[in-house]
XYZ file of C-alpha atoms in Angstrom:
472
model
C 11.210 32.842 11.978
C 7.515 31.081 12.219
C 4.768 33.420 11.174
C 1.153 33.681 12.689
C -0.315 31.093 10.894
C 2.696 28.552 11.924
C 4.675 28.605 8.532
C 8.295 29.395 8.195
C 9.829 32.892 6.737
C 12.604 31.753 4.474
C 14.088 35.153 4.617
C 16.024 34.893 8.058
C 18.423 31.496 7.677
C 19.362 29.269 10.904
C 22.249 27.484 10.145
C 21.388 24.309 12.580
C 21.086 21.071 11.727
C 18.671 18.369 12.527
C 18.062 17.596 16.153
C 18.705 14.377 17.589
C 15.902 13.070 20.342
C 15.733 9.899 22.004
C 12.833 7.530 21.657
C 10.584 7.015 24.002
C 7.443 5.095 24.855
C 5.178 5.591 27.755
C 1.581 5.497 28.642
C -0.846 8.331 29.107
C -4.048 9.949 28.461
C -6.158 10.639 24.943
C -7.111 14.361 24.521
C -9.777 14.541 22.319
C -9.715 17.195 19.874
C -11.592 19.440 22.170
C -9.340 18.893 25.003
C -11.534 16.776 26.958
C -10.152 13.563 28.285
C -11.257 10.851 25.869
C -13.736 7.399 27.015
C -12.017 4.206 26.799
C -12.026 1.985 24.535
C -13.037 -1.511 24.792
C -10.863 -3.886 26.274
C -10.651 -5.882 23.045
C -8.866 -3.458 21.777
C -5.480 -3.269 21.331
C -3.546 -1.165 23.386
C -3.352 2.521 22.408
C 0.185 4.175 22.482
C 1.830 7.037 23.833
C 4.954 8.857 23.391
C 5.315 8.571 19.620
C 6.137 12.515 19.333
C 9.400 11.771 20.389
C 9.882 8.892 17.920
C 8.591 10.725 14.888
C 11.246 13.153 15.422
C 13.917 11.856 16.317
C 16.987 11.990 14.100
C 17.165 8.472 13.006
C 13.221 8.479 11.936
C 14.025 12.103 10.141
C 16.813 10.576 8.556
C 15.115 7.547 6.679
C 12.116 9.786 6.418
C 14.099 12.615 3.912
C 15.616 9.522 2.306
C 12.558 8.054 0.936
C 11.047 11.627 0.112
C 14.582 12.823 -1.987
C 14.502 9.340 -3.595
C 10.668 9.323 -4.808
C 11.063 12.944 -5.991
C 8.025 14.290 -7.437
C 6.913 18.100 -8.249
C 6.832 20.759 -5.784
C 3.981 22.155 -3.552
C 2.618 25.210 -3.224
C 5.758 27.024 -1.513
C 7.467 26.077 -5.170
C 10.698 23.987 -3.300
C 11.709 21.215 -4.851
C 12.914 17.886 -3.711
C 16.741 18.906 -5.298
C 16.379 22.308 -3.270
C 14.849 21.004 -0.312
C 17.925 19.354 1.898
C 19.885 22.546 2.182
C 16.948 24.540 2.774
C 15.762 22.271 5.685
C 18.889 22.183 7.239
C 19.245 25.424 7.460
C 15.300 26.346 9.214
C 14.571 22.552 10.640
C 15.223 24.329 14.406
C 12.476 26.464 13.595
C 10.149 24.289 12.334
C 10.207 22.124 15.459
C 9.896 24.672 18.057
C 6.637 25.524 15.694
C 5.972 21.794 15.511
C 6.452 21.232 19.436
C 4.590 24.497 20.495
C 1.298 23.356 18.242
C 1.737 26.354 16.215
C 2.753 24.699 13.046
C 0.402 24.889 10.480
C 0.640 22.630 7.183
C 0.149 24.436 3.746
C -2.656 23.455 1.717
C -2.094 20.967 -1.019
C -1.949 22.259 -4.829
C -4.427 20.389 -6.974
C -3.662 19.023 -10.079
C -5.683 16.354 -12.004
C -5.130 13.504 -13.477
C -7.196 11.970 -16.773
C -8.477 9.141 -15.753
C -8.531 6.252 -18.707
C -12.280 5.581 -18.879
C -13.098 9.447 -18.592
C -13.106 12.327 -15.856
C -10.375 13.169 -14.049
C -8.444 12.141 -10.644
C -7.837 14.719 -8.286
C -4.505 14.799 -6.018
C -2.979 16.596 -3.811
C 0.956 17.792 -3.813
C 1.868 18.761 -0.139
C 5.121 20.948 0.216
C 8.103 18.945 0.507
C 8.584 19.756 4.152
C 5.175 18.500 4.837
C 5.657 15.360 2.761
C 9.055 15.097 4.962
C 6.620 14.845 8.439
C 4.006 12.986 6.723
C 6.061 10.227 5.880
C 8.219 10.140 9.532
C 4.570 10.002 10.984
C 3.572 7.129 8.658
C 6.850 5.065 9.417
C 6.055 5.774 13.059
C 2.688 4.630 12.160
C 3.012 1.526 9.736
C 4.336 -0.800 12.645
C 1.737 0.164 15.196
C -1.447 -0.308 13.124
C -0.300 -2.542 9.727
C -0.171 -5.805 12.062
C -3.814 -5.524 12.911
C -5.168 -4.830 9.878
C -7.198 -8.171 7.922
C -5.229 -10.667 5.723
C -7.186 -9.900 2.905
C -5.793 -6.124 2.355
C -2.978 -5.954 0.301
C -2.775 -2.106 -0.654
C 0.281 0.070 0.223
C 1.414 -2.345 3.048
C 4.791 -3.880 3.669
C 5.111 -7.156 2.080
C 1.655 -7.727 -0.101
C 1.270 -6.508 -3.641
C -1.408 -6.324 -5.960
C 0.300 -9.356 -7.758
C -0.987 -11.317 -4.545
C -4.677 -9.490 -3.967
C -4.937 -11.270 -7.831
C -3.439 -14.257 -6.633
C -5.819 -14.907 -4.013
C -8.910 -14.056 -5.877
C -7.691 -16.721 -8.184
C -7.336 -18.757 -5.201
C -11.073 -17.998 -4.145
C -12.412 -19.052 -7.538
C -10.857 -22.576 -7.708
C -12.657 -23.199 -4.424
C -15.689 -22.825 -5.664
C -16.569 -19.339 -5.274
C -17.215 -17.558 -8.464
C -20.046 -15.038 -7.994
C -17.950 -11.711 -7.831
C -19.423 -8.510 -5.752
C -17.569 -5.515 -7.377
C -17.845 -2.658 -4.665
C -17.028 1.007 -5.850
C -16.481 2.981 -3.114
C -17.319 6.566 -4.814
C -14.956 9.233 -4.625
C -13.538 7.496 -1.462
C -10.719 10.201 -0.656
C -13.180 12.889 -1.331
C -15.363 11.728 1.059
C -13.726 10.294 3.982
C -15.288 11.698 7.422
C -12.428 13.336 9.511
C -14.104 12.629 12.632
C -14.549 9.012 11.591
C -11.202 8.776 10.749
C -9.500 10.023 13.552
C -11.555 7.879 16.254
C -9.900 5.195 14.502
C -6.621 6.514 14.660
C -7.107 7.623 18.444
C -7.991 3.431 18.536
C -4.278 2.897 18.699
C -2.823 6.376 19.578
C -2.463 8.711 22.525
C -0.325 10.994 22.006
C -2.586 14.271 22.277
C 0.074 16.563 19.993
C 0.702 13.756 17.293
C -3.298 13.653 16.976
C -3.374 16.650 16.768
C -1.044 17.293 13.761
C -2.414 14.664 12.033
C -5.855 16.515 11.613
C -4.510 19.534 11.050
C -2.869 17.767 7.885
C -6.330 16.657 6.999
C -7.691 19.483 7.041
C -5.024 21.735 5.648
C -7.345 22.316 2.429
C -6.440 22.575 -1.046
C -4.829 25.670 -3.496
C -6.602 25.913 -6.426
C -5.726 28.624 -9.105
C -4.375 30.117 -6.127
C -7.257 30.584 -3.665
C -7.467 28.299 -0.759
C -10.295 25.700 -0.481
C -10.825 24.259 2.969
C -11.373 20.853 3.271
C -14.687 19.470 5.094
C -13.907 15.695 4.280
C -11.078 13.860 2.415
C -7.810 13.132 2.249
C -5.665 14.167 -0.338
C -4.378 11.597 -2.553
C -1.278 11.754 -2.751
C 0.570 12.437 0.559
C 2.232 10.022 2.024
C 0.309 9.517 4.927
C -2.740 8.884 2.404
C -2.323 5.496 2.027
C -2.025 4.107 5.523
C -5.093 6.501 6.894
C -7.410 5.107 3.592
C -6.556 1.316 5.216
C -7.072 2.533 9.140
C -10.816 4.161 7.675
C -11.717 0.481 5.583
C -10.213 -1.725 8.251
C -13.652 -2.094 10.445
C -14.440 -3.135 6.824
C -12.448 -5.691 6.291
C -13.623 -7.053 9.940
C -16.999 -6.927 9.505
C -16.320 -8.760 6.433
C -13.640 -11.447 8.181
C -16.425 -11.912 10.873
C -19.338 -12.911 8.537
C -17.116 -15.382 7.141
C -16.804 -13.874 3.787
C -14.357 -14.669 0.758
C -12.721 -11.236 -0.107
C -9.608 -8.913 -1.470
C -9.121 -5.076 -0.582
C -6.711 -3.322 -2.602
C -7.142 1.021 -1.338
C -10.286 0.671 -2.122
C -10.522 -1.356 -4.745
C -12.635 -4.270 -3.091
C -14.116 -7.448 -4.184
C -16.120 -10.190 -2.617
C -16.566 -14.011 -3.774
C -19.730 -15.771 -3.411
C -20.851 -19.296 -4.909
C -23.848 -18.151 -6.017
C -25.659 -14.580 -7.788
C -28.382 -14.321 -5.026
C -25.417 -14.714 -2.525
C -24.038 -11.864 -4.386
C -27.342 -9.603 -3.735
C -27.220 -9.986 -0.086
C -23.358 -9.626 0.378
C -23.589 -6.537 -2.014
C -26.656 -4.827 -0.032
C -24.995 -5.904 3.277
C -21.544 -3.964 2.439
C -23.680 -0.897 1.625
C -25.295 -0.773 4.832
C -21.849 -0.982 6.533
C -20.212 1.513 4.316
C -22.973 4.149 4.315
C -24.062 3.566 7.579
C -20.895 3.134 9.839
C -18.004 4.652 7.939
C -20.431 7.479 6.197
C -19.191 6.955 2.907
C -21.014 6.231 -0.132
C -21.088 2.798 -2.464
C -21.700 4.092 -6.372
C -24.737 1.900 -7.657
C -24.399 2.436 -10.718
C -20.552 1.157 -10.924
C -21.189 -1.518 -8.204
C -22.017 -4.553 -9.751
C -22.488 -8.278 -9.887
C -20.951 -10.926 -12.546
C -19.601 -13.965 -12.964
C -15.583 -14.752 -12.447
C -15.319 -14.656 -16.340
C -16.186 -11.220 -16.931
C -14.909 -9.847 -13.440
C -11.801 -7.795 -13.450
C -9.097 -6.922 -10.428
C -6.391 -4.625 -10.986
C -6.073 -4.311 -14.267
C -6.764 -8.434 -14.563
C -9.463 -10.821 -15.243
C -9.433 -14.618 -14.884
C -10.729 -17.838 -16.775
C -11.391 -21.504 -16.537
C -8.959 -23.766 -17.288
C -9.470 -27.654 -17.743
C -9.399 -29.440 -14.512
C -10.847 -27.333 -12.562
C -8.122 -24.773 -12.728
C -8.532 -21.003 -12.819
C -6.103 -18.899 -15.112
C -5.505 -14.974 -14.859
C -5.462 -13.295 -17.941
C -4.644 -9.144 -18.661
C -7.896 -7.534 -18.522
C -9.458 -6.261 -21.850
C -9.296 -2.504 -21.096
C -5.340 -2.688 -19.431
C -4.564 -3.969 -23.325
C -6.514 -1.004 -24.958
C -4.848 1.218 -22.847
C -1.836 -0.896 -23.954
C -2.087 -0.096 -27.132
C -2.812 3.832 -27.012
C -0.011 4.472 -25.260
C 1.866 2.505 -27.835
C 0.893 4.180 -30.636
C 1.264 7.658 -29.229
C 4.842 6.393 -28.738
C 5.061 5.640 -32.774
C 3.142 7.894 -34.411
C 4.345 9.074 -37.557
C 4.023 12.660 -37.134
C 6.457 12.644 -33.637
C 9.709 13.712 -35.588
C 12.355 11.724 -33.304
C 15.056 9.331 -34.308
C 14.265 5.714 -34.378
C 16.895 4.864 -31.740
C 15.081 7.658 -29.296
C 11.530 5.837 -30.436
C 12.712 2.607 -29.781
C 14.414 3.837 -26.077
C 10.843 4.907 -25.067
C 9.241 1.844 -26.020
C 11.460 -0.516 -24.134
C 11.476 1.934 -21.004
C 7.301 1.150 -21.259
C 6.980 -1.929 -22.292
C 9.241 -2.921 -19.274
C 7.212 -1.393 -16.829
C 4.056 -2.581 -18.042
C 4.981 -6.020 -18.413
C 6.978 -6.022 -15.031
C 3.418 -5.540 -13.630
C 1.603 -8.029 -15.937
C 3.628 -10.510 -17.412
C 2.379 -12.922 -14.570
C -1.130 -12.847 -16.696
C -1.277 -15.891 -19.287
C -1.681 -15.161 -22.575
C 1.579 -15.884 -24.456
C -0.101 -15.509 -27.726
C -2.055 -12.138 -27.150
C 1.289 -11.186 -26.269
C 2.972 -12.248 -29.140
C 0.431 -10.465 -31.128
C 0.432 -6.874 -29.789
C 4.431 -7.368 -30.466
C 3.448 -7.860 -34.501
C 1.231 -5.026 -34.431
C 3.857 -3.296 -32.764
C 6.396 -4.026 -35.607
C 4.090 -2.916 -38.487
C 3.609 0.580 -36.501
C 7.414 0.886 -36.510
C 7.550 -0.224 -40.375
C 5.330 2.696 -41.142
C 7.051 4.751 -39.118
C 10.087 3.924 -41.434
C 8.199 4.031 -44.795
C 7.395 7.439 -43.864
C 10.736 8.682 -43.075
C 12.109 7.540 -46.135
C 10.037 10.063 -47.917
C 10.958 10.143 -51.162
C 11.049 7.869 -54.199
C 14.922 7.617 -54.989
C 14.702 7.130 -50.640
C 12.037 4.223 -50.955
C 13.757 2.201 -53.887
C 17.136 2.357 -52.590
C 16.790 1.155 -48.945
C 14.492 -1.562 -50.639
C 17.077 -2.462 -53.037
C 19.709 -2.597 -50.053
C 17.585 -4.452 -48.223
C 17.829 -7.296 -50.630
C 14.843 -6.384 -52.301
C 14.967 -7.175 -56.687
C 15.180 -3.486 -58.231
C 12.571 -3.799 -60.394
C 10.144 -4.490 -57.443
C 11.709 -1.796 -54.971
C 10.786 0.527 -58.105
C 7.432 -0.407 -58.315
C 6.720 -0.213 -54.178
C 8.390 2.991 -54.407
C 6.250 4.446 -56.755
C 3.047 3.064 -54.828
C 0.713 5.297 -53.445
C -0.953 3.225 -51.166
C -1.271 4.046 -47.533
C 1.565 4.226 -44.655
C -0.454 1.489 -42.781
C -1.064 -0.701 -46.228
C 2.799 -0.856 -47.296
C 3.955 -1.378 -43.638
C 1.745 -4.971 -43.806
C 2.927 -5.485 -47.154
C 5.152 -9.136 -47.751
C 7.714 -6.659 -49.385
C 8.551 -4.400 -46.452
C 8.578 -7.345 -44.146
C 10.862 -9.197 -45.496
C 13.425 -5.737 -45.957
C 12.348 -4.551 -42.400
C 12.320 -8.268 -41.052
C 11.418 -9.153 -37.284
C 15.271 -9.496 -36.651
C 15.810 -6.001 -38.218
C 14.146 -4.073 -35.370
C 14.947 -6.934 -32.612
C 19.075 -7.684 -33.523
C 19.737 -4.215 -35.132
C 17.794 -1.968 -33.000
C 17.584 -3.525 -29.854
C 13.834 -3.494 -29.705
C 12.670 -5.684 -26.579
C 8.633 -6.140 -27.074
C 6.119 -7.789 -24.836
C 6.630 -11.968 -25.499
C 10.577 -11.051 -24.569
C 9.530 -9.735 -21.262
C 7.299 -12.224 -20.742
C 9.031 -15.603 -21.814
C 11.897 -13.640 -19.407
C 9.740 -13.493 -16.707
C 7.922 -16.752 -16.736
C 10.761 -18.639 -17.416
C 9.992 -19.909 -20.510
């Protein structure tokens, strides 16, 4: 059954299954939200669309929709379902959640709040919907993507089909070689926080007019958050998160990106990461003051001075990358200096001493990371940074190893196996210098070799990936 406030009581089972609807597409009239029939919009625009309800929902659309939700899992909302437990439970209420969905008396559950430490400090807050509402989010945004992704500018590449961060760096590299290496740095502060709801749905009614699909998607914006279990409406913002998120953060920046395409400007949007190329610093000023006005003054969001800034294409940074000059004219992209510190802190939680696992688990951890990270940034150059983070890598793991060998008769005898002369794996095993000391020491490097941790233990560090990767 649906409650009052549009929910579904689990307690009373409907053993249906999902519906099947046709698609259709016709014209018709925008409601706004107060029910009054909406102005036009220019005729420059593109034409808005009608009869999307249908396609949302229809069985086909569901289908992919619960595909892509079961296969990027995740933790549950605030109902406590789970992705695992989810399938059987919507099949057997999914009739009564559309009747409440068709009526308009569906209401989504808040989002629970959890946060996220943020590298440099502070915290990042998202939002976990319920599974059933990340199930309607993401038919909506599949609905969605096709309708408005062709539209938006060239020069976003976040969360759209096709374009990657690895090209947003790409052409910003591109940008520099030309000629234009002044970068503007815009922080757009506490952007999901602060995104205007009415702002954001003009833009959506832009393209859309369907009056009930409109409608839901506010009422998703403003389902508010849980928080220690109290619920905290939400003024402004969208959830980070959901998977509707995404595409609504590049519907609210596109008039962005168009003011910037129609001042002629040199530029790359990632979310709202953005960054704008000029050939010179007082270039840089005016672009910088110029995006402010828009962004404050059109969208009603806020830049953050005091992380905004200007600098030259050496010291810039974009997604976790910087770049530098090469001879010839060239422009190289390097890993940024703060991606390899937090690098490295992740690696050495992974093999700290006092994290009493076996090697092989140790070693299974690293690889699973090191993959990741370098499937992300082994495009960067750098062979020999690289190659370096691997050797301090390998004297972590040789500490690790000195430690676990513990005692004296331990030390001398793995030495001596090793290959090392007894009377010198006597007098290492007596030493009492330091963990980090004996694990740079000629004498454990040549019994835990390179080879020993490579060949033996199947470690695969950071110049493997990348010399796999680039080919070389």
């Amino acid at each position: 059954m649906v409650a009052g406030d549009g929910r579904i009581d689990r307690s009373q089972p409907v053993q249906t299954g999902l519906p099947v609807v046709e698609d259709v597409s016709r014209p018709g009239p925008q409601v706004g939200r107060s029910g009054h029939t909406a102005s036009p919009e220019p005729s420059s625009q593109p034409a808005r669309v009608d009869g999307l309800w249908e396609q949302v929902f229809s069985k086909a659309n569901l289908t992919r929709a619960l595909r892509r939700v079961e296969r990027n899992g995740g933790a549950p909302g605030v109902d406590g379902v789970s992705t695992d437990e989810f399938r059987g439970w919507l099949i057997a209420h999914w009739d009564e959640v559309k009747v409440a969905l068709d009526a308009g008396r569906y209401r989504p559950r808040p989002v629970r709040r959890v946060e996220i430490p943020k590298p440099d400090g502070g915290v990042r807050l998202l939002g976990v919907p319920t599974v059933l509402d990340r199930l309607v989010q993401q038919a909506i945004a599949q609905v969605l993507e096709p309708i408005f992704d062709p539209t938006f500018s060239e020069h976003s590449y976040g969360f759209r089909p096709g374009r990657s961060a690895h090209q947003a760096v790409e052409s910003a590299r591109g940008f520099l070689e030309e000629g234009y290496r002044w970068v503007v740095d815009v922080d757009l502060e506490q952007f999901f926080d602060r995104v205007n709801h009415d702002k954001l749905m003009h833009r959506v009614w832009r393209r859309v007019a369907d009056k009930r699909l409109l409608r839901l998607i506010r009422a998703y914006i403003e389902a508010g958050v849980m928080v220690d279990g109290v619920r905290q409406p939400t003024a402004e913002g969208t959830p980070q998160g959901s998977p509707l998120s995404p595409l609504l953060s590049n519907i609210m920046l596109d008039d962005l990106d168009k003011e910037l395409e129609r001042r002629g400007h040199r530029f790359v949007r990632y979310a709202d990461d953005l960054r704008v190329f000029v050939r010179s610093e007082r270039a840089a000023s005016r672009v910088l003051d110029g995006v402010t006005d828009v962004v404050e003054g059109r969208l009603k969001l806020k830049v953050n001075r005091h992380k905004s800034n200007i600098s030259t294409a050496s010291v810039a940074t974009l997604l976790g990358f910087g770049f530098y000059f090469a001879p010839g004219g060239k422009v190289g992209v390097r890993v940024a200096p703060k991606a390899f510190k937090r690098l490295k802190m992740r690696l050495k939680q992974l093999t700290r001493r006092s994290w009493g696992v076996s090697m092989e688990h140790r070693i299974a951890k690293l690889n699973r990371y090191i993959a990741g990270w370098c499937a992300y940034f082994a495009i960067a150059d750098g062979r020999k940074r690289f190659e370096a983070v691997d050797e301090w890598l390998r004297r972590r793991l040789r500490q690790v190893r000195w430690k676990e060998w513990k005692r004296w008769t331990a030390k001398r005898r793995n030495l001596a196996a090793a290959g090392i002369p007894d009377d010198v794996a006597r007098q290492w095993a007596a030493s009492s210098k330091g963990y980090w000391r004996v694990a740079g020491s000629p004498i454990l490097h040549r019994a835990l070799p390179d080879s020993y941790w490579h060949d033996e233990h199947g470690l695969r560090g950071l110049a493997y990936h990348w010399h796999r990767r680039r080919g070389a």
